[in-house]
JSON list of C-alpha atoms in Angstrom, two decimals:
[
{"chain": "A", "resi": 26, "resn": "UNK", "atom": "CA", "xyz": [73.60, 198.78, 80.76]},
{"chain": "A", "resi": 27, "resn": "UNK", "atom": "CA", "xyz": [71.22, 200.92, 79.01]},
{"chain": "A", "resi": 28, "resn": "UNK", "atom": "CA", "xyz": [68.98, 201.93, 82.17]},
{"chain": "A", "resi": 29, "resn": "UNK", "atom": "CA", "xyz": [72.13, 202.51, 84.01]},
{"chain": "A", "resi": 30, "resn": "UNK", "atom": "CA", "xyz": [73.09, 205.54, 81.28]},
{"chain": "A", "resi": 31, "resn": "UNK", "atom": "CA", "xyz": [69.44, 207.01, 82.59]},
{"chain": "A", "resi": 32, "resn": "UNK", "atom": "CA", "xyz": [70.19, 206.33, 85.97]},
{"chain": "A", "resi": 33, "resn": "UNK", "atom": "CA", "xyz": [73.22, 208.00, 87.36]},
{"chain": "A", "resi": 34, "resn": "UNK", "atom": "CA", "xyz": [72.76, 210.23, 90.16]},
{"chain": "A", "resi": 35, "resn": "UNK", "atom": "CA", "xyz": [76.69, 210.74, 90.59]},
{"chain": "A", "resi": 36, "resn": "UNK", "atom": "CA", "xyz": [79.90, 209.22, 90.06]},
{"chain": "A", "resi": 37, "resn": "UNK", "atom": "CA", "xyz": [82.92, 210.05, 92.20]},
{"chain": "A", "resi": 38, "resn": "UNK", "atom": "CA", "xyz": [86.84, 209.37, 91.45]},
{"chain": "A", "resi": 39, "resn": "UNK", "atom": "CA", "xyz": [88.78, 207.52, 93.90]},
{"chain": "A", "resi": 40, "resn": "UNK", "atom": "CA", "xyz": [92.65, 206.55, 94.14]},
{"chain": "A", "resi": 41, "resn": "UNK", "atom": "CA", "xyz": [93.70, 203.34, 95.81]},
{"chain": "A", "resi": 42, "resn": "UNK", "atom": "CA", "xyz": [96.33, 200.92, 96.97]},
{"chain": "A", "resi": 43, "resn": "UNK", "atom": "CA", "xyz": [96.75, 197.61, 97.88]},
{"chain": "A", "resi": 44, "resn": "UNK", "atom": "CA", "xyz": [96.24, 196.39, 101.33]},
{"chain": "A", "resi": 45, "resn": "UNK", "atom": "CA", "xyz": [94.54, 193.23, 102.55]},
{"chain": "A", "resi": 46, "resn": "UNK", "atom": "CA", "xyz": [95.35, 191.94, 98.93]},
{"chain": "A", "resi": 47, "resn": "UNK", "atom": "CA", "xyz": [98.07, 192.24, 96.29]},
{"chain": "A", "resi": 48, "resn": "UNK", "atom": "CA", "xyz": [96.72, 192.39, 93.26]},
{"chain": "A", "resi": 49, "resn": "UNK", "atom": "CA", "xyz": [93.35, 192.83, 91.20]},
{"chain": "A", "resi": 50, "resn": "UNK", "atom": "CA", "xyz": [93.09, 188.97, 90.59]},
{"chain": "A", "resi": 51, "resn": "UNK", "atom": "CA", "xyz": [93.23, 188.76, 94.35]},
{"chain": "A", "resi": 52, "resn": "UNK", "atom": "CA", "xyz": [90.39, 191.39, 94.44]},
{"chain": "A", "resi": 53, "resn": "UNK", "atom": "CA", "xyz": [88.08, 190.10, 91.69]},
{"chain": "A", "resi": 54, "resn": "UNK", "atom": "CA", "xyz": [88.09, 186.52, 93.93]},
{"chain": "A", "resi": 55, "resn": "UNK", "atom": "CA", "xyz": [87.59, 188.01, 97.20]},
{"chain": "A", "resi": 56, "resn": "UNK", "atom": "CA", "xyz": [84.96, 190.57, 95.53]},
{"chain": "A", "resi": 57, "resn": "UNK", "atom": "CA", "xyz": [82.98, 187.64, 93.99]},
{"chain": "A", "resi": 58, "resn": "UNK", "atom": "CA", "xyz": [81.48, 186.76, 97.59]},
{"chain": "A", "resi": 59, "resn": "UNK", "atom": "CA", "xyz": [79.34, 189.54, 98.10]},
{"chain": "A", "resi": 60, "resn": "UNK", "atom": "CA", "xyz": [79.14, 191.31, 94.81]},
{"chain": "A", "resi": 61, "resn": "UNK", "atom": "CA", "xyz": [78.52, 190.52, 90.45]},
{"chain": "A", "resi": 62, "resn": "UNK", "atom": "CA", "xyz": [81.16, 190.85, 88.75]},
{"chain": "A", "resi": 63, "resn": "UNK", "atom": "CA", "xyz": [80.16, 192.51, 85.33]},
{"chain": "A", "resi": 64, "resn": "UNK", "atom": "CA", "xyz": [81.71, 193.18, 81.86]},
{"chain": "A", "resi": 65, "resn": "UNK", "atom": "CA", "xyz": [84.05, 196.17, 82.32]},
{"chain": "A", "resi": 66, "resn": "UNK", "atom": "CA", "xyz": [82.99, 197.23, 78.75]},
{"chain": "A", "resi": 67, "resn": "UNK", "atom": "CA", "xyz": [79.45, 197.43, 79.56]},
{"chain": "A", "resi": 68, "resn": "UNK", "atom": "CA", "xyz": [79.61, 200.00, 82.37]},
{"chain": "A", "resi": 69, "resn": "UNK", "atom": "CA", "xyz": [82.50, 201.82, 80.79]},
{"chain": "A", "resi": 70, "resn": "UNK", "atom": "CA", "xyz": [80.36, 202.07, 77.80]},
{"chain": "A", "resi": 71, "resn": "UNK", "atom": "CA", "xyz": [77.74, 203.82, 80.28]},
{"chain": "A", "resi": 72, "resn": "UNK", "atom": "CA", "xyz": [79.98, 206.31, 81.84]},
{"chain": "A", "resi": 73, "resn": "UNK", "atom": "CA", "xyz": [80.96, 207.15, 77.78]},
{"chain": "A", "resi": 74, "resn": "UNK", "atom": "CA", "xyz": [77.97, 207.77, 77.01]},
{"chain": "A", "resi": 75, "resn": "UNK", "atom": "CA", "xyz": [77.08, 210.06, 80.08]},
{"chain": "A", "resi": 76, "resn": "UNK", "atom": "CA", "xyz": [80.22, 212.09, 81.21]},
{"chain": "A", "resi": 77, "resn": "UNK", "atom": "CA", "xyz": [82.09, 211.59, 77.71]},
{"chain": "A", "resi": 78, "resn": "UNK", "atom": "CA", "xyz": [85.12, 209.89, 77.37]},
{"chain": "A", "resi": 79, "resn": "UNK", "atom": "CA", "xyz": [86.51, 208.08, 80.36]},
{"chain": "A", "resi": 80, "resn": "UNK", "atom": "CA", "xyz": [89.77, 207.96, 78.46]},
{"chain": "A", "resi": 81, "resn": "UNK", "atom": "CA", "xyz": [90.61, 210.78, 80.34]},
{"chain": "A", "resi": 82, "resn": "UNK", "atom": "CA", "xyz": [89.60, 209.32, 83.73]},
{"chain": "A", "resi": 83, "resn": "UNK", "atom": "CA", "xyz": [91.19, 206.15, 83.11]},
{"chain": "A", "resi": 84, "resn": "UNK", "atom": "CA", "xyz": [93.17, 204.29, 81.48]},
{"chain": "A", "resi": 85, "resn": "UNK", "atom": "CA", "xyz": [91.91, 200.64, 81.15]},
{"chain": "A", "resi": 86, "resn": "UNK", "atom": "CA", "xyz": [92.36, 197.19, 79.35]},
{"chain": "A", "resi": 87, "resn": "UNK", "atom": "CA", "xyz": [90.11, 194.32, 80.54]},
{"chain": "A", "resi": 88, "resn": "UNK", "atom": "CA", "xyz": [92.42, 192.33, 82.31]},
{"chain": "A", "resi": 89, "resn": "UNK", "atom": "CA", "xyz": [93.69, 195.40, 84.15]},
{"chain": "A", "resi": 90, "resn": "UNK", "atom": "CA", "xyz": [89.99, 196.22, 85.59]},
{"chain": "A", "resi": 91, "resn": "UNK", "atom": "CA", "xyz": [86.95, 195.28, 87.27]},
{"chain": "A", "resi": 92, "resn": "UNK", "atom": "CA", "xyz": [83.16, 196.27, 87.06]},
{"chain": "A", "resi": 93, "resn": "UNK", "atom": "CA", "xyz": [81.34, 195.19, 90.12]},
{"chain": "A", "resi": 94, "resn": "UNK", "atom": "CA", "xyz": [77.50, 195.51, 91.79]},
{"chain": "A", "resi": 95, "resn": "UNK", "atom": "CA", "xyz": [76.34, 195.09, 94.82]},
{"chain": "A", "resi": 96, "resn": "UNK", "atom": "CA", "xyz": [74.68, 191.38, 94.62]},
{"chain": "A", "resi": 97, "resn": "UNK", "atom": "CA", "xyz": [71.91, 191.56, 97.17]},
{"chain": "A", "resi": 98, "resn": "UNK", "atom": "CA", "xyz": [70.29, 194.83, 96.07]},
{"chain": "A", "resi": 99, "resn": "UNK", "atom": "CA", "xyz": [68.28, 195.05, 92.80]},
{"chain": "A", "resi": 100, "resn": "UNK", "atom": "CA", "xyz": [67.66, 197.66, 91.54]},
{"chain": "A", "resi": 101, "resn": "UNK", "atom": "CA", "xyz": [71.49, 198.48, 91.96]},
{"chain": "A", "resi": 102, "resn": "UNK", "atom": "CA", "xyz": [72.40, 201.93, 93.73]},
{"chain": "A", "resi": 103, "resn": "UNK", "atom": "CA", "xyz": [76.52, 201.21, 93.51]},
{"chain": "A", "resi": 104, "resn": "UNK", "atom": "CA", "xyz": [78.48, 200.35, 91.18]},
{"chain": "A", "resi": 105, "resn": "UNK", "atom": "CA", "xyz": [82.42, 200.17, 91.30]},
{"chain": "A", "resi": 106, "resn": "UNK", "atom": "CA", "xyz": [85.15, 200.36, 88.12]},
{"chain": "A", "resi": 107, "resn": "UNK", "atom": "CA", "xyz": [88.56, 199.32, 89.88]},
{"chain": "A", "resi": 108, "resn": "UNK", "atom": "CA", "xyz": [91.20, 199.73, 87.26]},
{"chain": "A", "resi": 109, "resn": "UNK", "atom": "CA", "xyz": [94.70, 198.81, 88.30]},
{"chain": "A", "resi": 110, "resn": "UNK", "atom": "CA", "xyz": [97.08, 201.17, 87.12]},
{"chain": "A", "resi": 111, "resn": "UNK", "atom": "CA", "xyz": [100.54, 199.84, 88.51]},
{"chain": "A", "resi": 112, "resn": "UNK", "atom": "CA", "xyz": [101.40, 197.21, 91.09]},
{"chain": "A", "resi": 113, "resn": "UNK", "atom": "CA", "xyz": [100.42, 199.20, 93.89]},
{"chain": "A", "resi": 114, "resn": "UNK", "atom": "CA", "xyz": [97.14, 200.06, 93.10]},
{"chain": "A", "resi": 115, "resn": "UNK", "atom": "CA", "xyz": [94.72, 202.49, 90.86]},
{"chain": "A", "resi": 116, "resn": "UNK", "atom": "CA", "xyz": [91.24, 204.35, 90.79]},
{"chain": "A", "resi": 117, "resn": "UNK", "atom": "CA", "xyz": [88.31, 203.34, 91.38]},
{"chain": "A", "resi": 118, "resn": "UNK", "atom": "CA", "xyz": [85.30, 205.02, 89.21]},
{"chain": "A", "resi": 119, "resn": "UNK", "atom": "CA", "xyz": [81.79, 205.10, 92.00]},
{"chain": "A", "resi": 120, "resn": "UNK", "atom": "CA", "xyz": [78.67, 205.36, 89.92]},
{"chain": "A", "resi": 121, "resn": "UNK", "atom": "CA", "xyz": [76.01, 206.27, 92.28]},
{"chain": "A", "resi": 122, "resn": "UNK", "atom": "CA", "xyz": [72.27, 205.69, 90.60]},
{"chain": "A", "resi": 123, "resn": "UNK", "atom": "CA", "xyz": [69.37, 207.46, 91.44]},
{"chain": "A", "resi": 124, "resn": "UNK", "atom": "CA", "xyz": [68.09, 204.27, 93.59]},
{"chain": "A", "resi": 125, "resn": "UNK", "atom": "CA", "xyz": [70.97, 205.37, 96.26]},
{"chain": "A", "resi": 126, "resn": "UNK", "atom": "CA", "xyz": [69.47, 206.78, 99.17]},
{"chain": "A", "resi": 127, "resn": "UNK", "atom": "CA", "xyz": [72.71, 207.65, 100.56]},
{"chain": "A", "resi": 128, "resn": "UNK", "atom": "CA", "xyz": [74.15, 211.36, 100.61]},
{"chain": "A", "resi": 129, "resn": "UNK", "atom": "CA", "xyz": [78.06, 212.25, 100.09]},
{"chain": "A", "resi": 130, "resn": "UNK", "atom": "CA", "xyz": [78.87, 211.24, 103.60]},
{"chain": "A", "resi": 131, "resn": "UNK", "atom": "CA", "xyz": [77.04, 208.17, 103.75]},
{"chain": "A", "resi": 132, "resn": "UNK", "atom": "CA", "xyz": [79.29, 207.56, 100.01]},
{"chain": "A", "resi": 133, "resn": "UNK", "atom": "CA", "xyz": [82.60, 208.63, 101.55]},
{"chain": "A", "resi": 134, "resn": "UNK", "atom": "CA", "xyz": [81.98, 206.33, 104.79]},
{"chain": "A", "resi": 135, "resn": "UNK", "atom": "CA", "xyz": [81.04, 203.72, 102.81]},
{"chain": "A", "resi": 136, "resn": "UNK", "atom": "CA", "xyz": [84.04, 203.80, 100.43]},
{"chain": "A", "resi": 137, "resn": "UNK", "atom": "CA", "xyz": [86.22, 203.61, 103.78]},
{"chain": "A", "resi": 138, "resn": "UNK", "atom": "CA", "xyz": [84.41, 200.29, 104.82]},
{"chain": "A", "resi": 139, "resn": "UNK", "atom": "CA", "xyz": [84.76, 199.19, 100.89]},
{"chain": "A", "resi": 140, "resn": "UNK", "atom": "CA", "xyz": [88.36, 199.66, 101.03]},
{"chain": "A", "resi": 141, "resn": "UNK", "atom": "CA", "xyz": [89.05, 197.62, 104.44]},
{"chain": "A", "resi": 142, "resn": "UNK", "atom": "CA", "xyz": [86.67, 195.00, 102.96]},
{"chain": "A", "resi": 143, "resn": "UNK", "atom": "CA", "xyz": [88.32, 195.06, 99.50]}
]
């Protein structure tokens, strides 16, 4: 995760509930298609070590979250921390590296498609 900490570009803060699946278990299988799933300590670590403690973002214990990259583009632009907070959903931390050649409507149109996919 180290050239991810040089990396960012942006990271955005989204809430989020449950739709097309019930749970993050549910989420984690159905993500596993198309994306890596990654150590949730590893990226968390990252966002530490850039934006300070995400503590006060989220709260988080590894079987309540999920760290997730795109798995067809290398280097990665995206990548997605989906914490569960209660049964109904959570937040979901978008780190946006300076690979990304979207802009913040391209991000919030995509995070629309993410969420009917997810």
């Amino acid at each position: 995760m180290e050239a991810l900490k040089n990396n960012i570009k942006r990271i955005f803060l989204f809430e989020y509930e449950y739709w097309e699946v019930r749970n993050l278990n549910e989420l984690r299988s159905r993500l596993s298609k198309d994306f890596n799933i990654l150590p949730v300590e590893n990226l968390v670590e990252a966002i530490r070590e850039v934006v300070g403690n995400i503590e006060n973002l989220v709260k988080y214990s590894p079987e309540k979250a999920l760290a997730v990259k795109s798995a067809t583009v290398e280097p990665a632009m995206i990548y997605f921390l989906i914490v569960e907070e209660h049964e109904v959903g959570g937040k979901i931390v978008l780190i946006e590296t300076k690979h990304s050649m979207y802009n913040y409507n391209k991000i919030l149109t995509g995070m629309r498609a993410f969420g009917a996919y997810a």
